[in-house]
mmCIF file of C-alpha atoms in Angstrom:
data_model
loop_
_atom_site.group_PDB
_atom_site.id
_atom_site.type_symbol
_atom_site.label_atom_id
_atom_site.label_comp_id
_atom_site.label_asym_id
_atom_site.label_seq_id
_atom_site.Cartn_x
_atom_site.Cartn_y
_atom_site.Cartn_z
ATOM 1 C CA UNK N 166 116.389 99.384 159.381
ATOM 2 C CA UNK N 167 115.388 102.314 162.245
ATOM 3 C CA UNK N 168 116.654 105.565 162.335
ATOM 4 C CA UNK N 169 120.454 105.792 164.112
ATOM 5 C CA UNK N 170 122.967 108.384 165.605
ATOM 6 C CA UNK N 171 126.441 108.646 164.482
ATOM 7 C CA UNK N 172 127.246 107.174 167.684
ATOM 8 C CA UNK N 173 125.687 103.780 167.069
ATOM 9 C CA UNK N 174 127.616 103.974 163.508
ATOM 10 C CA UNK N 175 130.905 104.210 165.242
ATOM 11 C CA UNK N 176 129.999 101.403 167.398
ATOM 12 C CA UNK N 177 129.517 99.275 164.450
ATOM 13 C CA UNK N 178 132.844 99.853 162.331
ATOM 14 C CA UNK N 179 134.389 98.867 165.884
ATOM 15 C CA UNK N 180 133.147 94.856 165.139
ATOM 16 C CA UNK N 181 134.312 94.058 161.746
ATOM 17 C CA UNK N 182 132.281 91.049 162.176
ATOM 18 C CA UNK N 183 129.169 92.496 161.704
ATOM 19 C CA UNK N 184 129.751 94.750 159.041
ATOM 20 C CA UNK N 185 128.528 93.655 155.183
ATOM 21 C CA UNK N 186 129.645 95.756 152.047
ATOM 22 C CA UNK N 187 126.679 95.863 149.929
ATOM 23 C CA UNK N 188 126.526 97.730 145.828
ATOM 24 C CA UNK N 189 123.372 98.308 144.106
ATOM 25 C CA UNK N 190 123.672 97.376 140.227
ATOM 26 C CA UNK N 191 121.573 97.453 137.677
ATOM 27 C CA UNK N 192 120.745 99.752 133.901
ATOM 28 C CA UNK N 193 120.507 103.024 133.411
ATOM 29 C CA UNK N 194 117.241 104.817 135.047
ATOM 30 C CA UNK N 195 116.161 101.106 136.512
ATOM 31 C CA UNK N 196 115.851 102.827 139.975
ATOM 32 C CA UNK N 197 119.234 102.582 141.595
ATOM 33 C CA UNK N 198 119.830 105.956 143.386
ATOM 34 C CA UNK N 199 116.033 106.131 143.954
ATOM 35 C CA UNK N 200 116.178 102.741 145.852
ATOM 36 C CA UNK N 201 119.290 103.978 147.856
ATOM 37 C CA UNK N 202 117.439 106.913 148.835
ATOM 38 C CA UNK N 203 114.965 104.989 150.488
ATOM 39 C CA UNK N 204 117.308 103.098 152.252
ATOM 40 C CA UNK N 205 118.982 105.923 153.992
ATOM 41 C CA UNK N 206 115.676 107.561 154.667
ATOM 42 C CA UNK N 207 114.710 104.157 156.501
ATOM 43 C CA UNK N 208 118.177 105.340 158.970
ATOM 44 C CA UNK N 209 116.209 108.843 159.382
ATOM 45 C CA UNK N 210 119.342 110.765 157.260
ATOM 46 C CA UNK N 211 116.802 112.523 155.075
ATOM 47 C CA UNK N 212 113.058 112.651 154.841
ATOM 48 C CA UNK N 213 111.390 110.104 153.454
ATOM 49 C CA UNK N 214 109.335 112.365 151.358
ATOM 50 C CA UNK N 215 112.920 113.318 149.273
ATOM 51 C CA UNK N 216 113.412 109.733 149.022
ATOM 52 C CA UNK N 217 113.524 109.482 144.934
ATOM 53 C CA UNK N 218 113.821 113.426 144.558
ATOM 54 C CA UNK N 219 116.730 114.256 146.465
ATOM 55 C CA UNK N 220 119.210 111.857 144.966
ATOM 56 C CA UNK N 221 121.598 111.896 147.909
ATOM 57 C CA UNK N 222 124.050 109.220 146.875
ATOM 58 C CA UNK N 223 124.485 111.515 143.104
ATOM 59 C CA UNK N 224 126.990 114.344 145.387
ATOM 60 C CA UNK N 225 127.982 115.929 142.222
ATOM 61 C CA UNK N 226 126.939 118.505 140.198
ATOM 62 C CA UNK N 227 127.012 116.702 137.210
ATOM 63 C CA UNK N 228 125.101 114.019 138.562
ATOM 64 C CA UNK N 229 122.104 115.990 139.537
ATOM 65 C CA UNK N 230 122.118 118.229 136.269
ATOM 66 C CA UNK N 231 122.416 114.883 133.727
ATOM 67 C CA UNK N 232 120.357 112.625 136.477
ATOM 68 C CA UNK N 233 122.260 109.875 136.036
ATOM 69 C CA UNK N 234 125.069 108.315 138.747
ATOM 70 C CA UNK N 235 128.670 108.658 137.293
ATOM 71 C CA UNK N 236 130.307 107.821 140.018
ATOM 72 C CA UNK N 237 129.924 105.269 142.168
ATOM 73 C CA UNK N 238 129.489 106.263 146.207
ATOM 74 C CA UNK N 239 128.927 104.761 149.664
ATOM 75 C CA UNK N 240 127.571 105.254 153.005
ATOM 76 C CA UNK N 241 126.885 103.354 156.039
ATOM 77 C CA UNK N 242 123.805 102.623 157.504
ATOM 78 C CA UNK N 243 122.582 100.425 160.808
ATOM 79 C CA UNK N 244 120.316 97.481 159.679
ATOM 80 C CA UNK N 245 118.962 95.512 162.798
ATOM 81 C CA UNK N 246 118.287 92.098 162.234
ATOM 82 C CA UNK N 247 116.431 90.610 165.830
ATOM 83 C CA UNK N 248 118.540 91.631 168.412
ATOM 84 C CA UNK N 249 121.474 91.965 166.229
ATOM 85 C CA UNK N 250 122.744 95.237 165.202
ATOM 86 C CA UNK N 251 125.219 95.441 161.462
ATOM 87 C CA UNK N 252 126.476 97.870 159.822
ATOM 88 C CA UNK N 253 125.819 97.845 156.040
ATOM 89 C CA UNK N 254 127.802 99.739 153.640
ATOM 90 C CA UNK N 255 126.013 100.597 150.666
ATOM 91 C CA UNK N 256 127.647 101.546 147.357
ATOM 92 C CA UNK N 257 125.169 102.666 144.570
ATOM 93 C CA UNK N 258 127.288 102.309 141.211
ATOM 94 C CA UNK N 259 126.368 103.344 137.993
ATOM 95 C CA UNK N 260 124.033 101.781 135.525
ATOM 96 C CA UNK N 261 125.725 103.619 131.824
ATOM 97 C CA UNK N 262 127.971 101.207 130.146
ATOM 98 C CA UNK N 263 130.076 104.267 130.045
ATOM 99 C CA UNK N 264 131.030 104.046 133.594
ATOM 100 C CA UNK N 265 131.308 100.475 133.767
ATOM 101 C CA UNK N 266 134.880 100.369 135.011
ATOM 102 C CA UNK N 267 133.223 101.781 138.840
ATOM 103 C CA UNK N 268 130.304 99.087 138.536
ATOM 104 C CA UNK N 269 133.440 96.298 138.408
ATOM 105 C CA UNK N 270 135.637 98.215 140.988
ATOM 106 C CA UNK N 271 132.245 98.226 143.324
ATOM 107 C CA UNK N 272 130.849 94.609 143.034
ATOM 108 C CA UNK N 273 134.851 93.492 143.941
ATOM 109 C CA UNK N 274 134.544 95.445 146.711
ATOM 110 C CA UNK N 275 131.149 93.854 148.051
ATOM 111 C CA UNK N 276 130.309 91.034 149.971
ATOM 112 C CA UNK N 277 126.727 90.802 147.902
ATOM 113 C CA UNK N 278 124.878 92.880 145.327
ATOM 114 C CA UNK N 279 121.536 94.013 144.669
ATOM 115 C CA UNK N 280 120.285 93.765 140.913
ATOM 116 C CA UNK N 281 117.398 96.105 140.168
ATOM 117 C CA UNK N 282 115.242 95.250 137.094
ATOM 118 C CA UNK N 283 112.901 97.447 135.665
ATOM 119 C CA UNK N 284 109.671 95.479 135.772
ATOM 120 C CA UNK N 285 108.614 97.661 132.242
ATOM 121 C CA UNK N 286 111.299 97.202 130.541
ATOM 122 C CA UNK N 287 112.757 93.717 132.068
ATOM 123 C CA UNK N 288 116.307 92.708 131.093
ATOM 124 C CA UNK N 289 118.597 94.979 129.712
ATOM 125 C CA UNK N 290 122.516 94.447 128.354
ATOM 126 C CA UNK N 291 123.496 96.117 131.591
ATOM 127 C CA UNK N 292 121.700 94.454 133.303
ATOM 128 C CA UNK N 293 123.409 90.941 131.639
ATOM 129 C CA UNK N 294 126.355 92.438 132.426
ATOM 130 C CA UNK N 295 126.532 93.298 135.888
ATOM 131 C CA UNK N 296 124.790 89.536 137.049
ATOM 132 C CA UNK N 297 127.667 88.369 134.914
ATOM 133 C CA UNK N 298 130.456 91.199 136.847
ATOM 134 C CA UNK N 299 128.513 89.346 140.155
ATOM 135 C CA UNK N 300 129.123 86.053 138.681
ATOM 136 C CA UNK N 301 132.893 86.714 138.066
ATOM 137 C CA UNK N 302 133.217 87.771 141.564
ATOM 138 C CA UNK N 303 131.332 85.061 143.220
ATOM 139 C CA UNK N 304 129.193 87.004 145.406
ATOM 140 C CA UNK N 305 125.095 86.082 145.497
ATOM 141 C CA UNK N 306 123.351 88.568 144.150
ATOM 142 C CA UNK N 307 119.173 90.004 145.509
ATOM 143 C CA UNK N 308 117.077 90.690 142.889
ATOM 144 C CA UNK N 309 115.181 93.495 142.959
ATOM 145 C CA UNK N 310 111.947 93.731 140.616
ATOM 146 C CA UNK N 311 111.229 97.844 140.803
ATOM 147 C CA UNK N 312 108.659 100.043 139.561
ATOM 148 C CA UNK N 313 105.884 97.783 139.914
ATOM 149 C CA UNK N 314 104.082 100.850 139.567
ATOM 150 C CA UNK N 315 104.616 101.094 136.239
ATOM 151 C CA UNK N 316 102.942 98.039 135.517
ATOM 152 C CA UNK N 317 99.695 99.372 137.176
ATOM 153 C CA UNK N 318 99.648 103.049 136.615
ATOM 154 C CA UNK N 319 101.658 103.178 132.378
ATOM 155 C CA UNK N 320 100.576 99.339 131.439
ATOM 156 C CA UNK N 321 97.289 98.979 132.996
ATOM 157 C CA UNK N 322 97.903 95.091 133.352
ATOM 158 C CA UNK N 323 95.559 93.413 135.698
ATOM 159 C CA UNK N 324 96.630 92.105 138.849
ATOM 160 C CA UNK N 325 96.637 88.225 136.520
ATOM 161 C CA UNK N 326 98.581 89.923 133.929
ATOM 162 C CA UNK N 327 101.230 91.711 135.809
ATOM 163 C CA UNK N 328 102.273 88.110 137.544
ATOM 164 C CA UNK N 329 102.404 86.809 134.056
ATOM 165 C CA UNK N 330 104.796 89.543 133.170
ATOM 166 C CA UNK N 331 106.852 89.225 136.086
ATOM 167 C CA UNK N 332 107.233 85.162 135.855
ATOM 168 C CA UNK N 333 108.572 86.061 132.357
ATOM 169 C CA UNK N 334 110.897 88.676 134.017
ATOM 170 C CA UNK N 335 112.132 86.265 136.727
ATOM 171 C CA UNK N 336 112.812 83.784 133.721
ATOM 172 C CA UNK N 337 114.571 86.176 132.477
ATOM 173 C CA UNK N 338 116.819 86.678 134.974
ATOM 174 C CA UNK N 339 117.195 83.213 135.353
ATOM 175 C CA UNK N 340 118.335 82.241 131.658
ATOM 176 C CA UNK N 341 121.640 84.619 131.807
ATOM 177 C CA UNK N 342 122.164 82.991 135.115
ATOM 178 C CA UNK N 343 121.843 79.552 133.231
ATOM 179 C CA UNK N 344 123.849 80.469 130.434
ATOM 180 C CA UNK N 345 126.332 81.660 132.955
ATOM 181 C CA UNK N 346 126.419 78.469 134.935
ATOM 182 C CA UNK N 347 126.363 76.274 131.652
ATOM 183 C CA UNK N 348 129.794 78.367 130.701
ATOM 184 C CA UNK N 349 131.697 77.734 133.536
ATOM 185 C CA UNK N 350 130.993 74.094 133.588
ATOM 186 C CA UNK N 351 131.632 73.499 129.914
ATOM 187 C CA UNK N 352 135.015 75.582 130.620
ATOM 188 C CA UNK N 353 135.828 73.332 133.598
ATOM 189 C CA UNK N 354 135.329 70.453 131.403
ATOM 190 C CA UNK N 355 137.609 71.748 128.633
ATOM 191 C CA UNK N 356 140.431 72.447 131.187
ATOM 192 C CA UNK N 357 140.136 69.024 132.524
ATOM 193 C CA UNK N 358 140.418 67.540 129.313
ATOM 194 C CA UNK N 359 143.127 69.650 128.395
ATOM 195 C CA UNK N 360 145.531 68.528 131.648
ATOM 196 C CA UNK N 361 143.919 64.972 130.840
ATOM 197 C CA UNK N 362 145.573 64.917 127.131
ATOM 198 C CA UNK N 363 149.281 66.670 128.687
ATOM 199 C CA UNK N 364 149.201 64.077 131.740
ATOM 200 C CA UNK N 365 148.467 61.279 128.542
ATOM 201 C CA UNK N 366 151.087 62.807 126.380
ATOM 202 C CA UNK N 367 153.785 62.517 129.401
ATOM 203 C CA UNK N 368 153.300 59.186 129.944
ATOM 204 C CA UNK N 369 151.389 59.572 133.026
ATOM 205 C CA UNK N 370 148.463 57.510 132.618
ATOM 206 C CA UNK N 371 149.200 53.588 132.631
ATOM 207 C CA UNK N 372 148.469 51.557 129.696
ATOM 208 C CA UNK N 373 145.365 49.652 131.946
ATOM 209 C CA UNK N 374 143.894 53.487 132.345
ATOM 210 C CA UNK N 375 143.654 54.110 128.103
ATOM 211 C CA UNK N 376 143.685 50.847 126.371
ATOM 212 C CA UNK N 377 144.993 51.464 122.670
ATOM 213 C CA UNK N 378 141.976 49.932 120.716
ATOM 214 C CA UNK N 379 139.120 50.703 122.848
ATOM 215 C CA UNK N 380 139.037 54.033 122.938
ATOM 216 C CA UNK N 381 135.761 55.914 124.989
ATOM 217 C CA UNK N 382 134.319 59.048 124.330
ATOM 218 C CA UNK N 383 131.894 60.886 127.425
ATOM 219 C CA UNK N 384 129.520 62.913 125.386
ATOM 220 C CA UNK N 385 128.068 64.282 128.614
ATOM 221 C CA UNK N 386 128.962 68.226 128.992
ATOM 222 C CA UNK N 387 129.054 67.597 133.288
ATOM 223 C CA UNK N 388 125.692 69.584 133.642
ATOM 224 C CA UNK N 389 124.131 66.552 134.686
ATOM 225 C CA UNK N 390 126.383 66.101 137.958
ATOM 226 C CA UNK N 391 126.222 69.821 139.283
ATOM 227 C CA UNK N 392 124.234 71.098 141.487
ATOM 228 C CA UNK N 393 122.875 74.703 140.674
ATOM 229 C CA UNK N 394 119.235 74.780 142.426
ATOM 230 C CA UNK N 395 120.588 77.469 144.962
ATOM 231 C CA UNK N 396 121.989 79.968 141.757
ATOM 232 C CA UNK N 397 118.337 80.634 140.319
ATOM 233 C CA UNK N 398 116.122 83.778 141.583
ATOM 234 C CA UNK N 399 112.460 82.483 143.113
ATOM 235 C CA UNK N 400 110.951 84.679 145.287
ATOM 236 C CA UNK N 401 110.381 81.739 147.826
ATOM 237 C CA UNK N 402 114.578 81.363 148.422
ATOM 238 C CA UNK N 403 114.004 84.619 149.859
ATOM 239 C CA UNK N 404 116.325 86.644 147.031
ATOM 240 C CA UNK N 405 113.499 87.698 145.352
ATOM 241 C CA UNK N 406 112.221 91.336 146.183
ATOM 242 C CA UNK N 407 109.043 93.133 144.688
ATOM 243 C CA UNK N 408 109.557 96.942 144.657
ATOM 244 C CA UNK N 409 108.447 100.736 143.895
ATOM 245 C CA UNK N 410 111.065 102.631 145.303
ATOM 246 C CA UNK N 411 109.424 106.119 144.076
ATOM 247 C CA UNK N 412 106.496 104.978 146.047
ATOM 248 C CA UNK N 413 108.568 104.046 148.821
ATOM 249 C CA UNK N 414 107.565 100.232 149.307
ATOM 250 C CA UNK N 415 109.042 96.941 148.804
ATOM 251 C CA UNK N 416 108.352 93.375 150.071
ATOM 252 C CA UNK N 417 109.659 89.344 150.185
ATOM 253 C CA UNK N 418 106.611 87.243 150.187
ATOM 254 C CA UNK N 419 108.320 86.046 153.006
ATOM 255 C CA UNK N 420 106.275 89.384 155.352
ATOM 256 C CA UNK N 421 103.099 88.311 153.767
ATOM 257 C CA UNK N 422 103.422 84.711 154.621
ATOM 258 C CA UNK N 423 103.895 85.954 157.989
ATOM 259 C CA UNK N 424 100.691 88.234 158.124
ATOM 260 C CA UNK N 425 98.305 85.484 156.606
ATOM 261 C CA UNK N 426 99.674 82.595 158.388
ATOM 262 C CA UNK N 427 98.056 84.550 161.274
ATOM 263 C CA UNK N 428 94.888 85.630 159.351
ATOM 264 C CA UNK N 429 94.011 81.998 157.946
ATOM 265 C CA UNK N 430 95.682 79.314 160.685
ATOM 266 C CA UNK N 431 98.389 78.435 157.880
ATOM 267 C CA UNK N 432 101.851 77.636 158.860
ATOM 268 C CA UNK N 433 104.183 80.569 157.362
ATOM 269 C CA UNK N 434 106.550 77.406 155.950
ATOM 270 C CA UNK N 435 103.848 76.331 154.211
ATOM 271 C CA UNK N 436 102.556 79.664 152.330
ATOM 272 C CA UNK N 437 105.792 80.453 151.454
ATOM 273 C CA UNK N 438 106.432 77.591 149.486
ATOM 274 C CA UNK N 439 103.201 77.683 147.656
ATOM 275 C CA UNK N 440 103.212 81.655 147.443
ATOM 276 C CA UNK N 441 104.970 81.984 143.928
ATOM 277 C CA UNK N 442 103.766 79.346 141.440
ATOM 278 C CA UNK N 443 101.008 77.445 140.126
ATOM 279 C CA UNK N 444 98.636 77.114 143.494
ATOM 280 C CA UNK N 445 95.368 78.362 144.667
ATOM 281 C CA UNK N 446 93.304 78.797 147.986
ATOM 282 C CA UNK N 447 90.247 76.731 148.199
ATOM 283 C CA UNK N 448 88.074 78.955 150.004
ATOM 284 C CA UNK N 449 85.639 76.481 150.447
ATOM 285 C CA UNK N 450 87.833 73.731 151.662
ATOM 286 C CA UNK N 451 90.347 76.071 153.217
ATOM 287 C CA UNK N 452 93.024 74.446 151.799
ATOM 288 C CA UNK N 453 96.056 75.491 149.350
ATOM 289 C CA UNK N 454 95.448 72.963 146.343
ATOM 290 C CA UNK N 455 97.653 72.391 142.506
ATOM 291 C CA UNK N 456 96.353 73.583 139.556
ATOM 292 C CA UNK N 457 95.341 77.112 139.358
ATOM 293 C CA UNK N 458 96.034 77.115 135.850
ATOM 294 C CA UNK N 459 94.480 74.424 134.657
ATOM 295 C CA UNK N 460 91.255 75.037 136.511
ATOM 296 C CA UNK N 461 90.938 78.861 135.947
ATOM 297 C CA UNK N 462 91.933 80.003 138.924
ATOM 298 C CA UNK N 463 94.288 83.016 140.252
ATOM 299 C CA UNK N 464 97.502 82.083 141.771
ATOM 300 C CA UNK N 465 97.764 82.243 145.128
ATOM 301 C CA UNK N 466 100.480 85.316 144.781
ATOM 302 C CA UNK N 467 97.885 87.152 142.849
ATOM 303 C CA UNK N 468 95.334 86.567 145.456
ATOM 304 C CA UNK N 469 96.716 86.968 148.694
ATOM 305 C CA UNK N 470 99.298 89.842 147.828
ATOM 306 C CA UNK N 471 99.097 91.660 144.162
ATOM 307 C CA UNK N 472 95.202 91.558 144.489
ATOM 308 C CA UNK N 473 95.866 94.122 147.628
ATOM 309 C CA UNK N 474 98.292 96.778 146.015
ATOM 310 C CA UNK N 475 96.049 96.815 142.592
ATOM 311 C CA UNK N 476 93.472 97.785 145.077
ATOM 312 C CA UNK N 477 95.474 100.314 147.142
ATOM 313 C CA UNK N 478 96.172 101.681 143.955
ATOM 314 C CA UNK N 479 92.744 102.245 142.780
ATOM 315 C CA UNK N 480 91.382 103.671 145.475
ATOM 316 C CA UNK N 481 93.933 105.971 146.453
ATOM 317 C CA UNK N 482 95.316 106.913 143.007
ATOM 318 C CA UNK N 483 92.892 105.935 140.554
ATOM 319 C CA UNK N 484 89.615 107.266 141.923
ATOM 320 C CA UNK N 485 90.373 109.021 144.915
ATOM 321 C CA UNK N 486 87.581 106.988 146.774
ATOM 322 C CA UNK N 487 87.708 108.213 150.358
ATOM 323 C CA UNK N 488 85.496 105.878 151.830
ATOM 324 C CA UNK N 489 86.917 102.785 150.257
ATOM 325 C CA UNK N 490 90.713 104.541 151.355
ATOM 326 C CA UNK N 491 89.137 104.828 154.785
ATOM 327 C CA UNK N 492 87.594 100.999 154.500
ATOM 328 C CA UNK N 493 91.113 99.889 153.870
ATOM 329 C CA UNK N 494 93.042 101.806 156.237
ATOM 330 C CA UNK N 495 90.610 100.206 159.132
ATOM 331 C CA UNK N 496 91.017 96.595 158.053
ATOM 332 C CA UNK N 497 94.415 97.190 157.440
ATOM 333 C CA UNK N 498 95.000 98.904 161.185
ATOM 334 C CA UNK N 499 96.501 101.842 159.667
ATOM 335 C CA UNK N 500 96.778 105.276 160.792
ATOM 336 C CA UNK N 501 98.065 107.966 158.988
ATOM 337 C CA UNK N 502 98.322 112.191 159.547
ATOM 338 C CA UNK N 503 95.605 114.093 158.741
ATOM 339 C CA UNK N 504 97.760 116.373 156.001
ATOM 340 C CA UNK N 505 98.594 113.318 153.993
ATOM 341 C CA UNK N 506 95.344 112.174 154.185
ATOM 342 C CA UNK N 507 94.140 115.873 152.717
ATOM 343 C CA UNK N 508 97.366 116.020 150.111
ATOM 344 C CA UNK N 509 96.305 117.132 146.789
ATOM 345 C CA UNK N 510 98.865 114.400 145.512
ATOM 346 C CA UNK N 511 97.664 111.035 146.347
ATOM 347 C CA UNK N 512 100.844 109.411 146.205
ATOM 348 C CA UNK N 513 101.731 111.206 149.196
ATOM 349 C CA UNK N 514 98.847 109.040 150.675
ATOM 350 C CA UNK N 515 99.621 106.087 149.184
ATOM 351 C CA UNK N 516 103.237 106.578 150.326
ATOM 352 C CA UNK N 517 102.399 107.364 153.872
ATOM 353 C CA UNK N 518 99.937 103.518 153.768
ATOM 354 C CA UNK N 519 102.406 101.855 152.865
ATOM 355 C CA UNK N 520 105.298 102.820 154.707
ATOM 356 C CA UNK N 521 102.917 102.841 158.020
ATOM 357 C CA UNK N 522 101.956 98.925 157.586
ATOM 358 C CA UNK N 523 104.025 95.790 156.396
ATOM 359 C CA UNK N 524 105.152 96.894 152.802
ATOM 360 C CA UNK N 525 109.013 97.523 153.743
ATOM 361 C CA UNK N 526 112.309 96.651 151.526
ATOM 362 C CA UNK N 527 112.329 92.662 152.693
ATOM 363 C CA UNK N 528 115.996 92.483 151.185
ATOM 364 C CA UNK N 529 117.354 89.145 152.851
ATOM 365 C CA UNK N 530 121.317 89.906 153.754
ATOM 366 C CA UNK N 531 121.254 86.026 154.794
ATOM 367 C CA UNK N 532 121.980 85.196 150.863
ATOM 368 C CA UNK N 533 125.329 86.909 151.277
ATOM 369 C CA UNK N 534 128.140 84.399 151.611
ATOM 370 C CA UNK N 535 129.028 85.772 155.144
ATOM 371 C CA UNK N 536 125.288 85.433 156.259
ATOM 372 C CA UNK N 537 123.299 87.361 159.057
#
């Protein structure tokens, strides 16, 4: 996304081919309206340093007294995608059970959805709910891990820890997708039965199709025969994003497959398979090799990518160590103004890193059904 006139905006409601209706769902005080703000400062409608304070998307007075959303609302913004230009409208719905009736009006609305999980707290009952709401309405949803902060700053996991906790997140995730997939088969099953025994029952099936005495029972729920690899979250399908929307950054590992594949002389296709899971870098054979766990080794998501933000966040916020900051800011290519550099709050700095290099939301749009 790039900032946009009302003009271009315009232009884009003209091609109803290239526009996407997009909600954000997730719990209560997962990050929601803070995400959204971000998102509309990326299209230059308010300054990135409200992003998270001003709440833009809460317009009512309630809203910003109780700081929750009630209501759900929309706007449009211009995401550019190459040399392709769409228009996304972005609903941000709320996350109280009380106000679930605008979360299902929202997501039936939507051509895709963006779940938010808190990476603290994980999975919540709203959060059940609204991949289930997604479910019901068939559209793929983008999950968004958020407040990675958190984890650093209120946890104090290690960079080995935290991707621990968020496989056991993702996992998560995963099982109320499973348990959502295993329902509708099993239900599929039982209606096919059902219209098996009336077609039986009116004489429908010949005598050669059910023999009288040997009668045979399929045990088998249908699991086996379905195919559900492409309904599970893994951050190397791309619908996977790793967030801290107060902060202001979010990435796919997809952008740091990118930027190593350049640094090391590894194909991007090949990092970004072996990015999430249980593989290492050989530094000595400068190869990718199986078996970090079993030989003691960090994963090669820890060290090529969480290794680098528990960093960032040491120097900058941690212990304020200007010469590392500067050390970092010069291998990273990064320039930044000389009043965030001086801030008194050094998440102002941090902010103003992050935004400046490669940490930017990475959501993919292409796991929408109409895809970019």
């Amino acid at each position: 996304m790039g900032h946009t006139s009302l003009d271009k905006i315009k232009a884009l409601q003209k091609n109803p081919a290239n526009v996407r209706n997009l909600c954000i769902l997730a719990h209560v005080d997962h990050g929601k309206t803070t995400l959204a703000d971000s998102l509309v400062a990326s299209n230059g409608i308010i300054s990135s340093r409200l992003a998270g304070k001003l709440r833009y998307l809460d317009s009512r007075e309630d809203e910003q007294i109780r700081g929750i959303t009630m209501k759900s609302s929309a706007i449009s913004l211009h995401y550019a995608a190459g040399e392709k230009d769409y228009l996304i409208n972005l609903i941000d719905s709320p996350g109280h059970v009380d106000f679930s009736s605008e979360v299902s009006t929202a997501v039936r609305l939507c051509d895709g959805a963006i779940v938010i999980v808190d990476a603290v707290e994980g999975v919540c009952p709203q959060t059940q709910a609204v991949l289930r709401q997604a479910w019901l309405e068939n559209i793929r949803p983008v999950l968004v891990i958020n407040k990675i902060d958190r984890v650093i700053m209120e946890l104090k996991l290690t960079s080995q820890e935290a991707y621990t906790h968020l496989q056991k997140i993702l996992e998560q995730v995963n099982a109320v997708t499973g348990s959502l997939f295993t329902s509708k088969v099993l239900e599929d099953r039982a209606v096919k039965e059902e219209r098996a025994e009336e077609d039986k029952e009116e004489g429908d099936i010949k005598p050669a199709e059910c023999p009288g005495s040997e009668q045979v029972y399929d045990w088998s729920a249908g699991l086996e025969d379905s195919d559900d690899s492409q309904l599970y979250f893994s951050p190397d399908q791309g619908n996977v994003v790793f967030a801290s929307a107060i902060d202001g950054w979010g990435f796919s590992i997809q952008q740091f497959a990118q930027v190593h594949s350049q640094r090391m002389g590894i194909r991007a296709e090949v990092l970004l398979k072996t990015s999430w899971g249980d593989f290492y870098l050989n530094a000595k054979a400068k190869k990718i090799m199986k078996g970090a766990h079993a030989k003691g080794k960090k994963p090669l998501f820890v060290q090529l990518v969480l290794d680098n933000i528990w960093s960032l966040y040491d120097a900058v916020v941690t212990r304020r160590d200007k010469e590392k900051i500067e050390k970092m800011m010069m291998s990273l290519g990064v320039k930044v103004m000389t009043r965030d550099l001086r801030h008194s709050d050094p998440k102002v700095l941090l902010s103003a890193i992050c935004k400046t290099r490669f940490f930017c939301y990475g959501v993919h749009y292409s796991t929408c059904p109409r895809s970019l």
